[in-house]
Short mmCIF file of C-alpha atoms in Angstrom, two decimals:
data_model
loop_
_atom_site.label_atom_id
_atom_site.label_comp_id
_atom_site.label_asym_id
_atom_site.label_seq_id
_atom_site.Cartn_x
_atom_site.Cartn_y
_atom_site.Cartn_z
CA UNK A 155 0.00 0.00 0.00
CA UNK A 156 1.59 3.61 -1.30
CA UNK A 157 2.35 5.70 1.88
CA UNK A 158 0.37 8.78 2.03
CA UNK A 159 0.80 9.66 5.89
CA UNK A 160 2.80 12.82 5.33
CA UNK A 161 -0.45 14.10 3.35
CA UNK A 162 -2.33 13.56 6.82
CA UNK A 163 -3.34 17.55 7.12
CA UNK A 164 -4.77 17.23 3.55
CA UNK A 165 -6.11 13.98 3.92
CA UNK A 166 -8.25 14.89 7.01
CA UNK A 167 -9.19 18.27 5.19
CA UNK A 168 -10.72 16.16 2.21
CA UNK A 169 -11.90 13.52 4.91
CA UNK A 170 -13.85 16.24 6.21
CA UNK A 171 -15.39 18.41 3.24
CA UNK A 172 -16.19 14.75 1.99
CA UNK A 173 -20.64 14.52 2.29
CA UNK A 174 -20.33 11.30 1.62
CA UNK A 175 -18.00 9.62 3.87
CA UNK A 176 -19.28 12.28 6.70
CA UNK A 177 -22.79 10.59 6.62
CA UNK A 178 -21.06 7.05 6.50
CA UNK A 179 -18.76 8.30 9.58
CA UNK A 180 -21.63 9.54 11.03
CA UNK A 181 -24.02 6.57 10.84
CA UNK A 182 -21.80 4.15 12.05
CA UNK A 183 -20.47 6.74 15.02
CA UNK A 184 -21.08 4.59 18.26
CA UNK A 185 -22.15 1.14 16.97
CA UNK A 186 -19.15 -0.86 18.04
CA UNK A 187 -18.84 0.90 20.97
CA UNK A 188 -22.50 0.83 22.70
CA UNK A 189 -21.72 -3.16 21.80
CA UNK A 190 -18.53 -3.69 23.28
CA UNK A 191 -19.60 -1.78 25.95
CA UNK A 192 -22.67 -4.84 26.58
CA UNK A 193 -20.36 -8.09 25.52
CA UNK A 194 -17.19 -6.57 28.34
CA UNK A 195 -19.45 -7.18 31.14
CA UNK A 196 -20.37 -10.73 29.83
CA UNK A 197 -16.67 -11.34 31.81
CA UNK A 198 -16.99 -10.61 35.93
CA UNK A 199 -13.36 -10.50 35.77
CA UNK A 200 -12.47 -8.01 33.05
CA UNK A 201 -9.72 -6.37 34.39
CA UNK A 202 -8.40 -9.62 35.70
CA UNK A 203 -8.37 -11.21 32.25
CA UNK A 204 -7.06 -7.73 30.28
CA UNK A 205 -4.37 -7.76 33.04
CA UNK A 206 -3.91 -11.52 32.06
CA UNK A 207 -3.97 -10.83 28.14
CA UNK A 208 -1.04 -8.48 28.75
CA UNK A 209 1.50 -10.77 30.82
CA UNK A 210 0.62 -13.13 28.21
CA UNK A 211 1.95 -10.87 25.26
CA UNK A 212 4.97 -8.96 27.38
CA UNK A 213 5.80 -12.51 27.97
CA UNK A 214 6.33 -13.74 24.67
CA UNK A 215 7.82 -9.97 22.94
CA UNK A 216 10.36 -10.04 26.18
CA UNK A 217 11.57 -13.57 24.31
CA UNK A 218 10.43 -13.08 20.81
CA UNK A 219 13.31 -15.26 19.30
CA UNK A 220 13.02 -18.23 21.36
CA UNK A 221 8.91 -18.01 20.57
CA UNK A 222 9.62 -17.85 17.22
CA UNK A 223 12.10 -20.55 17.44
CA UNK A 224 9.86 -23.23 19.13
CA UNK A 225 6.93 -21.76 16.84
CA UNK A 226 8.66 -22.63 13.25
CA UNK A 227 10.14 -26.73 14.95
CA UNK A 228 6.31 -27.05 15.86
CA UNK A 229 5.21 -26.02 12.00
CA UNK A 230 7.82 -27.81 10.19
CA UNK A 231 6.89 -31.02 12.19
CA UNK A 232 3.75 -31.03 10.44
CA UNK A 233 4.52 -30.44 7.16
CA UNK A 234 4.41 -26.45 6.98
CA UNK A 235 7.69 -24.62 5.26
CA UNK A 236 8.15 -21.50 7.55
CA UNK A 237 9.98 -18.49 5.97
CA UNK A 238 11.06 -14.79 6.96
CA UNK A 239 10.92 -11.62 5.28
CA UNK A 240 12.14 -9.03 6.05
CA UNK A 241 10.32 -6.07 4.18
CA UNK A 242 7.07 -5.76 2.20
CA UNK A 243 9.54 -6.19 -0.94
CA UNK A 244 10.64 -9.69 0.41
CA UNK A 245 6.80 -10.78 1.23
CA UNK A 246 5.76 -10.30 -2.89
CA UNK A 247 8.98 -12.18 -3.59
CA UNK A 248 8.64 -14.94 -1.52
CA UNK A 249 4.66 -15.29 -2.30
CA UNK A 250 5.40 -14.79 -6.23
CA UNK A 251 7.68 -17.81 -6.18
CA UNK A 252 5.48 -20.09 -4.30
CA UNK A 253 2.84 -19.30 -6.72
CA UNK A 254 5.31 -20.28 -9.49
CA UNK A 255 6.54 -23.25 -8.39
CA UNK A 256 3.07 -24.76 -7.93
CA UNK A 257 1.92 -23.53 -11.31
CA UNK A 258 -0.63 -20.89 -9.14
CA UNK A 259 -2.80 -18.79 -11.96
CA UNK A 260 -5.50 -17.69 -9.35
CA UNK A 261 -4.96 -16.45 -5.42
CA UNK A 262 -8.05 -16.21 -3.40
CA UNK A 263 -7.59 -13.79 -0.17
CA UNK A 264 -8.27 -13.81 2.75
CA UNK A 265 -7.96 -9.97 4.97
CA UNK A 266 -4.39 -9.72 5.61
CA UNK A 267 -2.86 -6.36 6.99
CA UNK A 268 0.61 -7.38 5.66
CA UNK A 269 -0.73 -8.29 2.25
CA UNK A 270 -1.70 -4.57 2.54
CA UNK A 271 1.94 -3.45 3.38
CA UNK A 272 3.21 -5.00 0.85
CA UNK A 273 1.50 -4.21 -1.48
CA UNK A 274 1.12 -7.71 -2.55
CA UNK A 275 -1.87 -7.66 -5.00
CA UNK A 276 -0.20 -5.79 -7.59
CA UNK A 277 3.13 -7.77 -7.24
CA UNK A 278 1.04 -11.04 -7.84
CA UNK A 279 -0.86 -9.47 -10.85
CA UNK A 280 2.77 -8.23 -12.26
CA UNK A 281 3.53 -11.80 -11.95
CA UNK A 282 0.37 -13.28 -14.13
CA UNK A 283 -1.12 -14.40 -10.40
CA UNK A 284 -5.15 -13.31 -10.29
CA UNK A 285 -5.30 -11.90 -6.56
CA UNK A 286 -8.89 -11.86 -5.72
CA UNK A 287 -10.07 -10.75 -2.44
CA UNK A 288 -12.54 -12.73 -0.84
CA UNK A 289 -13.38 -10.72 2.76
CA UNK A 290 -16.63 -8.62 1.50
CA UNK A 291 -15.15 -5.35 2.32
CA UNK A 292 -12.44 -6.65 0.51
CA UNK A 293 -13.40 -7.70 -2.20
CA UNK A 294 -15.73 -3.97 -3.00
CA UNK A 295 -12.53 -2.37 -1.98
CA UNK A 296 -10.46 -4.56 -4.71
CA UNK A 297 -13.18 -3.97 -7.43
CA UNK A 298 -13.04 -0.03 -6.67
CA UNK A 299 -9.72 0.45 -8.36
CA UNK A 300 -7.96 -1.21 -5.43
CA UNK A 301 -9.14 1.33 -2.84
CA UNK A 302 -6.99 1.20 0.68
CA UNK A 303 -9.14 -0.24 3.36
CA UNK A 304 -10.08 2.49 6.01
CA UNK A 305 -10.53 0.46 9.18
CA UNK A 306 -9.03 -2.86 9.89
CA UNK A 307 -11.87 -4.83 10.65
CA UNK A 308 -14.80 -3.05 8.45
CA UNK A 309 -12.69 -1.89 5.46
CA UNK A 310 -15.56 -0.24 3.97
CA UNK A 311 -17.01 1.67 6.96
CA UNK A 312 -16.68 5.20 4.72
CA UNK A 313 -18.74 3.64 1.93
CA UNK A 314 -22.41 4.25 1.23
CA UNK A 315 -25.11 1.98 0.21
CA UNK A 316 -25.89 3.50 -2.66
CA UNK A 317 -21.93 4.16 -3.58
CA UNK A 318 -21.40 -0.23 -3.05
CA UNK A 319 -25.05 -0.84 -5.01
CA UNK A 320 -23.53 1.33 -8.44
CA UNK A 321 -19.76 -0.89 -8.11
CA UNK A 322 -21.67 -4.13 -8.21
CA UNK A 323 -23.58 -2.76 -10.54
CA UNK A 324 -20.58 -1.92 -13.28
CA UNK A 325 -18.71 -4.77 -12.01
CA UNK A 326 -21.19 -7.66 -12.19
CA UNK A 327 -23.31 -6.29 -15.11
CA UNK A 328 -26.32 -7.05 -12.81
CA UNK A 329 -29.61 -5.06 -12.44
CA UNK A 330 -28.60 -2.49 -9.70
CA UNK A 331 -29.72 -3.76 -6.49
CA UNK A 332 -29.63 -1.68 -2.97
CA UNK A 333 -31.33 -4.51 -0.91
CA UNK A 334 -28.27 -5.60 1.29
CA UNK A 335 -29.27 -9.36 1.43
CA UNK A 336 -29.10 -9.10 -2.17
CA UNK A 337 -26.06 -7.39 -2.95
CA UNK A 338 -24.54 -9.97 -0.46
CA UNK A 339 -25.38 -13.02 -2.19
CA UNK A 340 -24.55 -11.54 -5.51
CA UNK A 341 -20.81 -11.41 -4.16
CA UNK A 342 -20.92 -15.02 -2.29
CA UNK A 343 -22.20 -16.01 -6.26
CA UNK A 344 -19.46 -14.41 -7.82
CA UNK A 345 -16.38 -15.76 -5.53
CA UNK A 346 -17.85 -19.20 -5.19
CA UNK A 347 -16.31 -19.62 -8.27
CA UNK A 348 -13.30 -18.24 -7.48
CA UNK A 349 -13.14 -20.61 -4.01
CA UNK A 350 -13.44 -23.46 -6.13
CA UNK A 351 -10.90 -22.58 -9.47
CA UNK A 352 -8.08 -20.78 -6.83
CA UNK A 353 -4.84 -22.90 -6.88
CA UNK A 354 -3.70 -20.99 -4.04
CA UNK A 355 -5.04 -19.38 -0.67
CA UNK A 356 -3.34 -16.36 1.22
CA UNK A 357 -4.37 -15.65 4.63
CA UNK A 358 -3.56 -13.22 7.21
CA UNK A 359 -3.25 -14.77 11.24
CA UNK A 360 -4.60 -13.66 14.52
CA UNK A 361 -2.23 -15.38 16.51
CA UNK A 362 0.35 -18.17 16.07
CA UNK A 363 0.55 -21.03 18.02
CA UNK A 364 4.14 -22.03 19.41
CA UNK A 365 3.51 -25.13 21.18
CA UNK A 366 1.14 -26.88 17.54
CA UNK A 367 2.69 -24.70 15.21
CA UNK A 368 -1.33 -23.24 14.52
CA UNK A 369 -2.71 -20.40 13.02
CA UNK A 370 -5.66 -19.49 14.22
CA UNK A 371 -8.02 -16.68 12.03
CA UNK A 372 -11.15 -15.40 13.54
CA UNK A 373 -13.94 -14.43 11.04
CA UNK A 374 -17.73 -13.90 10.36
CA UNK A 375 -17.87 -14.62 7.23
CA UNK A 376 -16.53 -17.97 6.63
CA UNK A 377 -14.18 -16.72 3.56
CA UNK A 378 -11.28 -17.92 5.49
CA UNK A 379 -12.61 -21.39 5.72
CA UNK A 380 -12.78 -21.48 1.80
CA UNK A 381 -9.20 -19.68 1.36
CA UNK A 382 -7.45 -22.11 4.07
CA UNK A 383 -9.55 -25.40 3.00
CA UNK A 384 -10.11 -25.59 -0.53
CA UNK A 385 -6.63 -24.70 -2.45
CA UNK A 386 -3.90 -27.01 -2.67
CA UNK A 387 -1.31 -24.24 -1.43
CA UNK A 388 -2.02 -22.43 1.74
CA UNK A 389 0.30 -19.53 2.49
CA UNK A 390 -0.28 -17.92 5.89
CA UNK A 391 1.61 -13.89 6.01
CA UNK A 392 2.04 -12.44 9.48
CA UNK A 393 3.85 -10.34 11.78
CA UNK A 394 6.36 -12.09 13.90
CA UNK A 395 4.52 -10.48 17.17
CA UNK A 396 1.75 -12.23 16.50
CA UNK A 397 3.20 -15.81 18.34
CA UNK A 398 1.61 -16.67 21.68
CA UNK A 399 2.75 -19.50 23.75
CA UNK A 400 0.26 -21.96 24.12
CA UNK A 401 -3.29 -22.53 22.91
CA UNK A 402 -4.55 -21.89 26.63
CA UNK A 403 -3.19 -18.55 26.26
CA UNK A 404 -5.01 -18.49 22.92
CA UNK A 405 -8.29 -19.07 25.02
CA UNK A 406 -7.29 -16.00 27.13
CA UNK A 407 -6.99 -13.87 24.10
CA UNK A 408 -10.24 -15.07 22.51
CA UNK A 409 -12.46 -13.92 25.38
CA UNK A 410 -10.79 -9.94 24.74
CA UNK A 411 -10.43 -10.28 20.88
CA UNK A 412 -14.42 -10.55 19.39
CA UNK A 413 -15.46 -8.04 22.20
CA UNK A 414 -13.25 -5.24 21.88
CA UNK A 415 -13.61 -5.61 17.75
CA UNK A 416 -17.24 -5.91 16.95
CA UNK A 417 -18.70 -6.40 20.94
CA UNK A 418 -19.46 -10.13 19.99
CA UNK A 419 -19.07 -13.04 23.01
CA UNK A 420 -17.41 -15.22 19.92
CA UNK A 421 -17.02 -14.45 16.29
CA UNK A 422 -18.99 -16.36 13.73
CA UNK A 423 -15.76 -18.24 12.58
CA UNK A 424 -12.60 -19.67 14.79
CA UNK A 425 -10.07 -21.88 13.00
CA UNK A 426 -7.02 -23.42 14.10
CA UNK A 427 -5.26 -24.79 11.40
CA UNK A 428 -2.23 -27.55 12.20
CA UNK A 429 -0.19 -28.54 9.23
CA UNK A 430 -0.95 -29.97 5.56
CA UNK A 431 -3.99 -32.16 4.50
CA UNK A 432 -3.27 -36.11 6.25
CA UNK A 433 -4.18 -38.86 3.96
CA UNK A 434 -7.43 -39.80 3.95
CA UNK A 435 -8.23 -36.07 5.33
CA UNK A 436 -11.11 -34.63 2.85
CA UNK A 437 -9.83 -31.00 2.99
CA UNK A 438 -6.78 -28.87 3.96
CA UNK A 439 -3.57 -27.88 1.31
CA UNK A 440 -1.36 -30.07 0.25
CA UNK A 441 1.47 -27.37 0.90
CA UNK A 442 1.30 -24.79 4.04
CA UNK A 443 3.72 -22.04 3.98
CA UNK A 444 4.14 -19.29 6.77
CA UNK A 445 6.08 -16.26 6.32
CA UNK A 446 7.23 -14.30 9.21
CA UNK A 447 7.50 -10.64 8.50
CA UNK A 448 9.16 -7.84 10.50
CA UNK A 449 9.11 -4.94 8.13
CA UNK A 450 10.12 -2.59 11.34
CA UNK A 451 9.17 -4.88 14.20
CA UNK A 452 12.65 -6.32 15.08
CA UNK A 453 13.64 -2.63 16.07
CA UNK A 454 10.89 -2.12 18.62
CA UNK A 455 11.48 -4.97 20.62
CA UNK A 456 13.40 -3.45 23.64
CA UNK A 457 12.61 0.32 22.67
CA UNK A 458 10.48 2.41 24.79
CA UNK A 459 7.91 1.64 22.41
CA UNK A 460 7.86 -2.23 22.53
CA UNK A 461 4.45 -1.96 24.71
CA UNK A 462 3.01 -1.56 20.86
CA UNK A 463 3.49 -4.85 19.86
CA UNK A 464 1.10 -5.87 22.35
CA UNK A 465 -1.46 -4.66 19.61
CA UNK A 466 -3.89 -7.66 18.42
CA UNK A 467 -5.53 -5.78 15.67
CA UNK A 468 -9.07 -5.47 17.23
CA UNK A 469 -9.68 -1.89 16.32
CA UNK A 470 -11.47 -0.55 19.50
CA UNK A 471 -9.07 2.41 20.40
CA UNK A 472 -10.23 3.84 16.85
CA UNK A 473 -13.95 2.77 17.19
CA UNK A 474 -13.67 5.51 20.24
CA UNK A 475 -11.58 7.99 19.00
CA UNK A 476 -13.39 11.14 18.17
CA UNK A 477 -10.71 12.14 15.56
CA UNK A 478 -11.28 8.72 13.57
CA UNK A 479 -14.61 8.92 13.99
CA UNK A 480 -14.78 12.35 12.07
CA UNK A 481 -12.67 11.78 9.34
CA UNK A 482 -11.96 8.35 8.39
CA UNK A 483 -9.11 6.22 8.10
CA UNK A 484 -8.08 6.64 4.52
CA UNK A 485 -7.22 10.13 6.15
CA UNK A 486 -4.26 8.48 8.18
CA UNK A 487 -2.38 7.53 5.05
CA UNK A 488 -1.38 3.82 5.62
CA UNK A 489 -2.43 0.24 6.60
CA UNK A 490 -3.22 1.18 9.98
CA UNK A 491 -5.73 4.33 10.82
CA UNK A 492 -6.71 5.38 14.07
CA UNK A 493 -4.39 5.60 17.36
CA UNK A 494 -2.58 2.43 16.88
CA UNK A 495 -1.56 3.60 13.69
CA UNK A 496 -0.64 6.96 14.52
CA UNK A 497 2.01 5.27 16.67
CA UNK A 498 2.69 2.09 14.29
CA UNK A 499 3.09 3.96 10.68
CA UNK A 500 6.11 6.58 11.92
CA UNK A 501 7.54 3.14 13.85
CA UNK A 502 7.44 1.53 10.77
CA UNK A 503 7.57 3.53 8.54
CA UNK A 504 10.05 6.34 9.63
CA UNK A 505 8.80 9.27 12.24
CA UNK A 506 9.57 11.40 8.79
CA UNK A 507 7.66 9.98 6.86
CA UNK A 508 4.46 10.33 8.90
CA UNK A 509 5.42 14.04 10.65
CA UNK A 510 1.81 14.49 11.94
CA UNK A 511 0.41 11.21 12.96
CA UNK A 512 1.31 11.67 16.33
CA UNK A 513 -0.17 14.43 16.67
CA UNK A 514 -3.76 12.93 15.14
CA UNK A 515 -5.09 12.30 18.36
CA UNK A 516 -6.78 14.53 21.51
CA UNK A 517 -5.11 12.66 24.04
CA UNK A 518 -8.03 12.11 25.73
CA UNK A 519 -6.89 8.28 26.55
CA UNK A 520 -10.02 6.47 25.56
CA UNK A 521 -8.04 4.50 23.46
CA UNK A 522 -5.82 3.09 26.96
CA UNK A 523 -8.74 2.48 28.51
CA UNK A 524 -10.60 0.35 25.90
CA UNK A 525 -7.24 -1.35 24.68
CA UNK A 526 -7.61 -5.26 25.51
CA UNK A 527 -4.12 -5.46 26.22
CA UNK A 528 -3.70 -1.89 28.12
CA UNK A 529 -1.23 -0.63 25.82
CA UNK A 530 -0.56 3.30 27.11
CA UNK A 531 -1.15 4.59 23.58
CA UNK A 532 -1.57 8.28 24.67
CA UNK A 533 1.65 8.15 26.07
CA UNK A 534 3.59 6.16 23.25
CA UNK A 535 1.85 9.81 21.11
CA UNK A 536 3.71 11.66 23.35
CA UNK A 537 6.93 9.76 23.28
CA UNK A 538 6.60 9.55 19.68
CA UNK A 539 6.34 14.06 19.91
CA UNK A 540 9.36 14.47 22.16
CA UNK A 541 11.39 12.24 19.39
CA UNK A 542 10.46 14.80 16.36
CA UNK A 543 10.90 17.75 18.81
CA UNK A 544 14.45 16.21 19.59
CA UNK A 545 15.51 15.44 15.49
CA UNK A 546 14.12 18.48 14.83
CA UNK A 547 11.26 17.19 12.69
CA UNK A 548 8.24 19.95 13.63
CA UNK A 549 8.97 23.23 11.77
CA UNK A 550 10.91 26.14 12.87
CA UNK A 551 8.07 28.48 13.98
CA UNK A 552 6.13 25.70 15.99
CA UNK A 553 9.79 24.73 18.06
CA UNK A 554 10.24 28.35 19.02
CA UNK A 555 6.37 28.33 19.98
CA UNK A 556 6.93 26.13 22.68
CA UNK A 557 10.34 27.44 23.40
CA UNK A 558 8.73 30.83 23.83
CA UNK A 559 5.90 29.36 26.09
CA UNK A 560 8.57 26.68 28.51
CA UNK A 561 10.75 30.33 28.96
CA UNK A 562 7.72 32.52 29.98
CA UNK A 563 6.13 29.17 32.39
CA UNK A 564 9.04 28.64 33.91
CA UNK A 565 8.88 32.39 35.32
CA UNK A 566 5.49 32.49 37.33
CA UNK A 567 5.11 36.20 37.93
CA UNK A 568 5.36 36.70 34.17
CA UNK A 569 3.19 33.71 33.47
CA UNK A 570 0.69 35.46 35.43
CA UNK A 571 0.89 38.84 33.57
CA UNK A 572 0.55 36.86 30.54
CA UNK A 573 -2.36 34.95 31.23
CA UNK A 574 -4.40 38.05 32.84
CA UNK A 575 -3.69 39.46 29.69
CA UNK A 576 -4.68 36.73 27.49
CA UNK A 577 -7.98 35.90 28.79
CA UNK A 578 -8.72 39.90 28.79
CA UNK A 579 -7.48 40.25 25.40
CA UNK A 580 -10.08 37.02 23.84
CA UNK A 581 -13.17 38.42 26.26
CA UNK A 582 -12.54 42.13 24.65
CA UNK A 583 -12.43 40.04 20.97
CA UNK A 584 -15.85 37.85 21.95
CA UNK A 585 -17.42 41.44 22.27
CA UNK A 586 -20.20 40.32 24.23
CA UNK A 587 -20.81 36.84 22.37
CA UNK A 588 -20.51 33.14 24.32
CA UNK A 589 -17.97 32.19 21.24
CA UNK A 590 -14.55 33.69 19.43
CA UNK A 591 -15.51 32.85 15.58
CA UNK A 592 -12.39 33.66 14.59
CA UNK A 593 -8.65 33.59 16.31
CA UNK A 594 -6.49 36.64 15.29
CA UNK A 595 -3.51 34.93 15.96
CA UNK A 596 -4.06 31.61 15.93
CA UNK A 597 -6.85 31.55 12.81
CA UNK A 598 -6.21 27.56 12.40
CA UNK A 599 -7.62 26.63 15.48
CA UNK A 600 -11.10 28.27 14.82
CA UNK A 601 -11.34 26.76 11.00
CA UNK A 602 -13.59 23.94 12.20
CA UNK A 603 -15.14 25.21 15.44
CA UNK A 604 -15.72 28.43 17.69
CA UNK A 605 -13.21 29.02 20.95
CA UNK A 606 -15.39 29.66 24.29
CA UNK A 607 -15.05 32.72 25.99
CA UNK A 608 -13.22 33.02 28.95
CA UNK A 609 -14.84 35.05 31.95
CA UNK A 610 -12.48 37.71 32.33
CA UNK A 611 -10.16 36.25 35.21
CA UNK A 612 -7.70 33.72 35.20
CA UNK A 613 -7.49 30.81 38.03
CA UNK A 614 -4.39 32.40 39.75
CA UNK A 615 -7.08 35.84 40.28
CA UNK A 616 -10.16 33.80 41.54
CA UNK A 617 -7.76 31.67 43.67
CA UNK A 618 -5.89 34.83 45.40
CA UNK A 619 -10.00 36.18 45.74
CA UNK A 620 -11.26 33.40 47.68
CA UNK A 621 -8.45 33.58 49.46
CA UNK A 622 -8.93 37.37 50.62
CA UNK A 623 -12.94 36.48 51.04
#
């Protein structure tokens, strides 16, 4: 997927003058989070098992290599090949060959964020490999020009009904339908076919399995099933954080996972898949193949941002983040939107490269508290702001902002005189009104909303009042 993070400021301005995807935004504003707020307390021992779900990945990131290790003897004992890449350039490489040593002309998909990173659809169609995509969000994304998903568990939370009902229209050469039911099975109609002529199937993974060497994918719509089952080749991508120890701890995991995504007790789907097709076995490839990826995790283990890794892609810190919830996830530029990916694109990607990511965000930690896994993402944004303040990555004028403002707070009596007259200054500019329209001096903080009045006195005046009362 092309990097657009350092676009962010545009992308959120288009985001937001977008009617479209502001009605979609809007409509679905709330729905994951009203049910993952009934499904958490399904568990009388919530905090217990999130406390639990976090020992269990610090445990196996604090000794990622010998995980890994046991993880790939476990897989190769039953018949999987286990490789490593390194980058997204190293994922299409490895996939392209597979594909050409087993004669592949057709890939069926299954959702797989590093499939996404790599870019891996157009390296397989460079190659004379059909990628299709088989997820449903997917798959309208795939048949929209290739469109980058904007959420990682409903790719196509921005689209319309009407905007899906006109693709499947031109695609398909059906009658235009906007009965969802319909459109539905007019897409399980079309990739049947593709389930059944597919040489090979590419999946994503949830979670590896040291102990069996398993994947296991959780679903709802059964596509996974078809893409792991049905081919002869089965090529699993992930990152190498995604190991976990045993399938106990996998049990663990699966009571957070469903419930902070989509506030489901269980999703619709669970596999485990161990090895190749047995003999006499009426399903399962005949060749399994995982590859391991880092593409920028191998630096964050034992950084003072390794508590990221923790992440296991459920989504619910951007179901409640009022800045993803206004303007999309396209907006943030990469694979990952929201406040995960405002701290995983600049890891992975360079803090250059994505200048304003951590910024995205209001800090106002509802993303820590819904995490599964508690990871402290407000203050990995911070970290993440004190790194481009130290390489010098924010521009000249904002540096000698706050250079201007740690010099005058440092100095309390002229802090004082300041703010007195500050708040006197924007009550003389309200003229009378509850609102400041406009900001003289700071015009881009009033572009999308008015600044409140203040009431004339600052805290340090009221303070020394009561005191004197």
């Amino acid at each position: 997927m092309k990097l657009r993070a350092h676009r962010f400021k545009q992308n959120a301005l288009e985001a937001l003058a977008n009617p479209v995807l502001q009605a979609s935004m809007k409509k679905a504003k709330g729905k994951f989070v009203d049910k993952r707020a009934i499904a958490i307390k399904e568990i009388d021992d919530f905090e217990a098992t999130r406390e639990a779900a976090k020992e269990i990945r610090n445990r196996v990131i604090e000794n990622l290599d010998l995980w890994l290790e046991k993880f790939e003897q476990a897989a190769a004992a039953r018949g999987a090949h286990v490789l490593w890449a390194k980058d997204g350039a190293e994922i299409c490489r490895l996939v392209v060959d597979i594909g050409r040593k087993h004669g592949v002309k057709k890939a069926v998909k299954s959702k797989s964020m590093l499939s996404e990173e790599a870019g891996l659809n157009l390296a397989l169609e460079a190659a004379g490999i059909q990628p299709v995509e088989t997820d449903l969000g997917e798959y309208i994304l795939q048949i929209n020009d290739n469109e980058p998903p904007s959420h990682i568990i409903a790719p196509v939370v921005h689209k319309s009904l009407d905007e899906v009902a006109d693709l499947f229209q031109k695609t398909h050469h059906t009658p235009r339908k906007t009965d969802i039911p319909q459109l539905t099975r007019e897409a399980r109609e079309v990739l049947r076919q593709h389930f059944l002529s597919a040489e090979m199937g590419i999946s994503g993974g949830n979670f590896l399995i040291a102990e069996t060497g398993s994947v296991a994918l959780v679903t709802n719509e059964g596509n996974g099933r078809m893409v792991t089952t049905l081919p002869r080749v089965h090529v699993v991508i992930t990152g190498i954080e995604k190991v976990i120890p045993t399938l106990e701890d996998l049990a663990t995991l699966m009571r957070l996972l469903p419930r902070s995504a989509t506030g489901q007790s269980i999703s619709n789907y669970v596999s485990v898949l161990t090895g190749t097709k047995a003999e006499g076995e009426s399903d399962g490839p005949e060749h399994l193949y995982f590859i391991l990826v880092d593409n920028g995790r191998a630096e964050v283990v034992g950084s003072e941002f390794q508590d990221m890794l923790r992440c296991i892609r459920c989504g619910a810190c951007m179901n409640h983040c009022p800045v993803y919830q206004t303007i999309g996830g396209q907006a943030y530029g990469w694979v990952y939107p929201g406040p995960m990916g405002s701290v995983l694109t600049p890891l992975y990607t360079g803090l250059e490269n994505a200048i304003d990511l951590p910024h995205a965000a209001t800090l106002c930690n509802q993303c820590g508290v819904v995490c599964p896994v508690k990871i402290p993402l407000p203050d990995l944004l911070r970290k993440l702001r004190e790194k481009q303040v130290e390489r010098h990555l924010r521009p000249w004028f904002e540096r000698l902002a706050f250079r201007l403002w740690a010099w005058v707070a440092s100095r309390p009596a002229l802090y004082g005189l300041g703010t007195r007259f500050a708040v006197r200054y924007l009550k003389w500019l309200a003229d009378g009104k509850g609102s400041i329209p406009r900001l003289g001096l700071a015009p881009e903080w009033t572009r999308g909303r008015n600044f409140p009045t203040p009431e004339g006195r600052t805290f340090r005046e009221l303070y020394a009042q009561r005191g004197r009362a």
